Short mmCIF file of C-alpha atoms in Angstrom, two decimals:
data_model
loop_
_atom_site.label_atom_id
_atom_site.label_comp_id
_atom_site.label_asym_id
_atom_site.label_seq_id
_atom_site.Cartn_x
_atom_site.Cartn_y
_atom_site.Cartn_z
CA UNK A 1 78.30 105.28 87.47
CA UNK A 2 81.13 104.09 89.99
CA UNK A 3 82.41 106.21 92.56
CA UNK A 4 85.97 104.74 92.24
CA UNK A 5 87.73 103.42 88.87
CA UNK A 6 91.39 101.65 89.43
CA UNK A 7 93.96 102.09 86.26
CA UNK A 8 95.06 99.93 84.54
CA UNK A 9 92.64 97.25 84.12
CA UNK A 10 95.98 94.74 83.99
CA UNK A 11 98.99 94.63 85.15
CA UNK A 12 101.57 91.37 84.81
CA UNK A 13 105.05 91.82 86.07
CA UNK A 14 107.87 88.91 87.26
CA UNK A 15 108.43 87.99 90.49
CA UNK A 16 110.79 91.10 92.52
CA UNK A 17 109.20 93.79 90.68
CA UNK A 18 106.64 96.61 92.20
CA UNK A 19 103.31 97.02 91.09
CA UNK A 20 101.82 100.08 91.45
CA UNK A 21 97.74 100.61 90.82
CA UNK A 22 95.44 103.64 90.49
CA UNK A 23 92.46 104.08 91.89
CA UNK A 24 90.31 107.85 90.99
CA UNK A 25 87.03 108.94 92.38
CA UNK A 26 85.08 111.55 92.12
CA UNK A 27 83.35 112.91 95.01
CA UNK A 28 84.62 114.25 98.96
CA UNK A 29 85.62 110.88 100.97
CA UNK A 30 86.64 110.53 104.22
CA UNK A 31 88.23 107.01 104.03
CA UNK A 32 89.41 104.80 100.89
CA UNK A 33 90.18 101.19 101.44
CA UNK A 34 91.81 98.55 98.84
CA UNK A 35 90.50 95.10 98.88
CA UNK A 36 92.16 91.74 97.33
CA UNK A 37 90.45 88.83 95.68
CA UNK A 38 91.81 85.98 94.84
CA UNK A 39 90.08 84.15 91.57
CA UNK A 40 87.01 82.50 92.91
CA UNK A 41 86.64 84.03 95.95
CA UNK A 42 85.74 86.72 98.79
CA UNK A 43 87.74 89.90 98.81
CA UNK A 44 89.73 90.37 101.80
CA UNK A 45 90.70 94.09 103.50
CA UNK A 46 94.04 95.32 102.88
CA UNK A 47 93.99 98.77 103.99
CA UNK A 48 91.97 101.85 104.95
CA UNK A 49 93.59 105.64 104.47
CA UNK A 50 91.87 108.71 106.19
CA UNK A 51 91.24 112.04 104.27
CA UNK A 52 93.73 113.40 106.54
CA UNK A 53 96.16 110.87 106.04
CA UNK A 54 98.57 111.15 103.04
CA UNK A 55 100.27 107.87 103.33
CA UNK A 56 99.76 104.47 104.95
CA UNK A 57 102.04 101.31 104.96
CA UNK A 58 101.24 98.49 105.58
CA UNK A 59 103.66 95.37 105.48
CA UNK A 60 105.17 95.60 101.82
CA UNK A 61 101.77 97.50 100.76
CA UNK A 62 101.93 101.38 100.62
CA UNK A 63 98.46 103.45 100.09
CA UNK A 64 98.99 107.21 99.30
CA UNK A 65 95.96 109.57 99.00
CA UNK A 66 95.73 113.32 97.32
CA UNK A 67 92.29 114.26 98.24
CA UNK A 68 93.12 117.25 95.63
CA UNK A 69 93.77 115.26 92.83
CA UNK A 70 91.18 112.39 93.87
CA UNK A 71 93.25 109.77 93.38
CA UNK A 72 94.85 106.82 95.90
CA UNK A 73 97.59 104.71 94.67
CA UNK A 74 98.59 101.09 95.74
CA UNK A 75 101.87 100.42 95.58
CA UNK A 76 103.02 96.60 96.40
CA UNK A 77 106.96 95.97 97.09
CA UNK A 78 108.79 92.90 95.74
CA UNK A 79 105.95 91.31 94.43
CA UNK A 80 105.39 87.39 94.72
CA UNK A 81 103.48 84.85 92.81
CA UNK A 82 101.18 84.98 95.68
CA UNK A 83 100.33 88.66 95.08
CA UNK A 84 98.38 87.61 91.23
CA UNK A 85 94.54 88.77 92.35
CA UNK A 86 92.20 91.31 91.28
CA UNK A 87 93.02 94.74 93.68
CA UNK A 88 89.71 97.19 94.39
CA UNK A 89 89.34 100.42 95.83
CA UNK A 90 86.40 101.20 97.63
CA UNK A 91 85.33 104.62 99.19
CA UNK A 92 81.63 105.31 100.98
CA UNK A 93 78.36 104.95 98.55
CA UNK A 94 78.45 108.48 96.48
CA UNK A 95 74.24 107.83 96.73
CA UNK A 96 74.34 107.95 100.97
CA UNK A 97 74.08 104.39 101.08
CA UNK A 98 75.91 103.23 104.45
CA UNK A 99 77.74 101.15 102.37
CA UNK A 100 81.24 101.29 100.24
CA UNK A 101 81.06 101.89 96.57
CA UNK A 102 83.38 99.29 94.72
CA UNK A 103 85.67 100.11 91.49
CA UNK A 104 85.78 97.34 88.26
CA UNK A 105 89.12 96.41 90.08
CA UNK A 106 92.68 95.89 88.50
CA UNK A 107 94.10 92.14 87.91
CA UNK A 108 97.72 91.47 88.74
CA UNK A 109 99.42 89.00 87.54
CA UNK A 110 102.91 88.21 88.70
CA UNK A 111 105.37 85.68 86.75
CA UNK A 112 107.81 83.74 88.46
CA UNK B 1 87.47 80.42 113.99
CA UNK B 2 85.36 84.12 113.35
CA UNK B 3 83.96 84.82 109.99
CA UNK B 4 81.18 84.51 107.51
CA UNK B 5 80.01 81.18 105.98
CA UNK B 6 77.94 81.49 102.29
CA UNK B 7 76.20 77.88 101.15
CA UNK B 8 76.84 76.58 98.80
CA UNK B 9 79.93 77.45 96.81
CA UNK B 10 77.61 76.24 93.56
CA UNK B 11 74.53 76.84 92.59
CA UNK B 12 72.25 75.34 89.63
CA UNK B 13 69.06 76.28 89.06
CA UNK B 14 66.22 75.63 85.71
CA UNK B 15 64.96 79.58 84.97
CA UNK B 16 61.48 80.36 86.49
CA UNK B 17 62.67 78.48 89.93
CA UNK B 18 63.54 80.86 93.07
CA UNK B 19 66.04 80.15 95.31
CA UNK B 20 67.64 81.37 97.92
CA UNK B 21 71.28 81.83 99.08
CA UNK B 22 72.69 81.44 102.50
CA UNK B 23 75.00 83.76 104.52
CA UNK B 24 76.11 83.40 108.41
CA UNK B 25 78.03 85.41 110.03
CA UNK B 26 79.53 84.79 113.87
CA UNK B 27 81.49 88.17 113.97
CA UNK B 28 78.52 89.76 116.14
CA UNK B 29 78.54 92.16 113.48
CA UNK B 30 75.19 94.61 113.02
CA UNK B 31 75.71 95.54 109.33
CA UNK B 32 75.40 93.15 106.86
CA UNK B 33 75.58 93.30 102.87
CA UNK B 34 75.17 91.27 99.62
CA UNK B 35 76.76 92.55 96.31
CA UNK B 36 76.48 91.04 92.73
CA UNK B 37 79.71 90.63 90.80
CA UNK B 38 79.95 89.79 86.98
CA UNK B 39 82.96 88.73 85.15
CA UNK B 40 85.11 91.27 84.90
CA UNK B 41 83.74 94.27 86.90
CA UNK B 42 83.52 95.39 90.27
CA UNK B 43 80.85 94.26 92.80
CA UNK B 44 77.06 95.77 92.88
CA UNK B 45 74.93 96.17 95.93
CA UNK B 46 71.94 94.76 96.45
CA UNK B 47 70.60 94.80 99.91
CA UNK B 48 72.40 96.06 103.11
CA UNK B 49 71.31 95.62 106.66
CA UNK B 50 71.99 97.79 109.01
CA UNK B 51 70.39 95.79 112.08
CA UNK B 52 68.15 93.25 112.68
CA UNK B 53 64.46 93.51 111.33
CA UNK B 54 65.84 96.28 108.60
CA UNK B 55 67.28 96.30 105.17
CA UNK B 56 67.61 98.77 102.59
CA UNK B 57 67.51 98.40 98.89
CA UNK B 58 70.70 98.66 97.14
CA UNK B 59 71.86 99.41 93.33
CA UNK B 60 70.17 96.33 92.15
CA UNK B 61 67.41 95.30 94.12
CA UNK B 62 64.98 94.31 91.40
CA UNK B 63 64.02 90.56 91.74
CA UNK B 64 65.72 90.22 94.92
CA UNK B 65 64.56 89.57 98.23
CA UNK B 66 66.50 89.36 102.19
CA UNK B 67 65.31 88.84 105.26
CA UNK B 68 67.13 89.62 108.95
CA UNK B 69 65.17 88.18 111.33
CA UNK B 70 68.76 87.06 113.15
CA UNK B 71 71.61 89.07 113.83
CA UNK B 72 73.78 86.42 112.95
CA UNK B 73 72.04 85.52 109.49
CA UNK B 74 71.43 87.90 105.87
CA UNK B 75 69.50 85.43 103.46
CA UNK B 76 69.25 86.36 99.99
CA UNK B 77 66.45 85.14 97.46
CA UNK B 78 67.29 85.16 93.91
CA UNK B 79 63.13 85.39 92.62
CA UNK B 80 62.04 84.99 89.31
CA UNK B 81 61.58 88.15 88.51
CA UNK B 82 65.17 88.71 88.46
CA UNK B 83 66.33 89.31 84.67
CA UNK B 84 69.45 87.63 84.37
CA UNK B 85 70.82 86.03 87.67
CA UNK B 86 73.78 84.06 86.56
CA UNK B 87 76.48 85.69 88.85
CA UNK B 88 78.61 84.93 91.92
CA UNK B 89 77.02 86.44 94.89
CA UNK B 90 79.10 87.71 98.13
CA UNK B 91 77.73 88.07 101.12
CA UNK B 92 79.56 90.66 103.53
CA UNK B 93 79.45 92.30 107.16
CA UNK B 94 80.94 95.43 109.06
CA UNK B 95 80.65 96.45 112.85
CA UNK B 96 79.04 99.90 111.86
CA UNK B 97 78.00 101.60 108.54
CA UNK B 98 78.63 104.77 107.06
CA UNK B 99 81.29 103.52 105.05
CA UNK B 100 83.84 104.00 107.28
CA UNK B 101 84.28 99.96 108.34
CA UNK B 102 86.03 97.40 106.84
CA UNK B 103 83.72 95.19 105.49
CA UNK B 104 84.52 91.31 106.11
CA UNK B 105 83.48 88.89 103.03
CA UNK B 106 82.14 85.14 102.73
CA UNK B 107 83.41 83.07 99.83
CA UNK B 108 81.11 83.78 97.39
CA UNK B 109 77.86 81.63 96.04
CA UNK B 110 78.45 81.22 92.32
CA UNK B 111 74.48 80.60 91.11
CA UNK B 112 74.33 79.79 87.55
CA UNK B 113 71.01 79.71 85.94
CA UNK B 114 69.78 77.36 82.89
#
């Protein structure tokens, strides 16, 4: 099983809106990061969030992170055409791996 | 420019055949990684590097091979052994492990097998 799993699976707004996206896990982390990937191609880093840290920002991005509830949210400002990807959460292996453990991801799509 | 090359972007192969995918990196990174993604869900790992001259099996290792004989170069064989290999493939490096580093990703190798 995954370590994290992003809610929902799809999200389509319009151009202006926010999007917000989910991501729960299950075991102690002491980082979670959210990755973008465009259709076709290699994810790319948005952010990393410490366990200590409850909030991060990041242009028009903002992480949170309740390490009580397990849960990180992605929230993205004002959203652009150029926003539609697939968004993933990743937190370190849950097997020890020195690796990240990826989610199934959610797909926005934003409308002009 | 920095970053991490995969060749090529497609890949055809008859079942039965091996082949083998390509992934540089010029980042001078030590950790390097290659994950499995299928439509729809999230990526799979399959072998990860830590330095040169050692890997580490990952999720999904069965009827894969690596090698890291350069620090600079993580390739991936797709054997025949390997079940069902139609996938894209995404090749992917960090400065350090643990997974606490952001990890930096090639374009992807989309292998489609017949």
């Amino acid at each position: 099983s995954q370590q994290g799993e992003e809610d929902p699976q799809a999200l389509s707004i319009q151009e202006g809106e926010n999007a917000t996206m989910n991501c729960s896990y299950k075991t102690s982390i002491n980082n979670l990061q959210w990755y973008r990937q465009n259709s076709g191609r290699g994810l790319v880093h948005l952010i990393l969030i410490r366990s200590n840290e409850r909030e991060k920002h990041s242009g028009r991005l903002r992480v949170t992170l309740d390490t009580s509830k397990k849960s990180s949210s992605l929230l993205i400002t004002a959203s652009r055409a150029a926003d539609t990807a697939s968004y993933f959460c990743a937190t370190p292996h849950y097997s020890g791996y020195s690796t990240l453990t990826f989610g199934k991801g959610t797909m926005l799509l934003v409308s002009p | 420019d920095g970053g991490i090359t995969q060749s090529p972007k497609y890949l055809f192969r008859k079942e039965g055949q091996n082949v083998t995918l390509s992934c540089e990196q010029n980042l001078n990174h030590d950790a390097m990684y290659w994950y499995r993604q299928d439509p729809g869900q999230g990526l799979r790992l399959i072998y990860y590097s830590q330095i040169v001259n050692d890997f580490q099996k990952g999720d999904i290792a069965e009827g894969y091979s690596v090698s890291r004989e350069k620090k600079e170069s993580f390739p991936l064989t797709v054997t025949s052994a390997q079940k069902n290999p139609t996938a894209f493939y995404l090749c992917a490096s960090s400065s350090g492990t643990g997974g606490y580093y952001e990890q930096y990703f090639g374009p992807g190798t989309r292998l489609t097998v017949t």
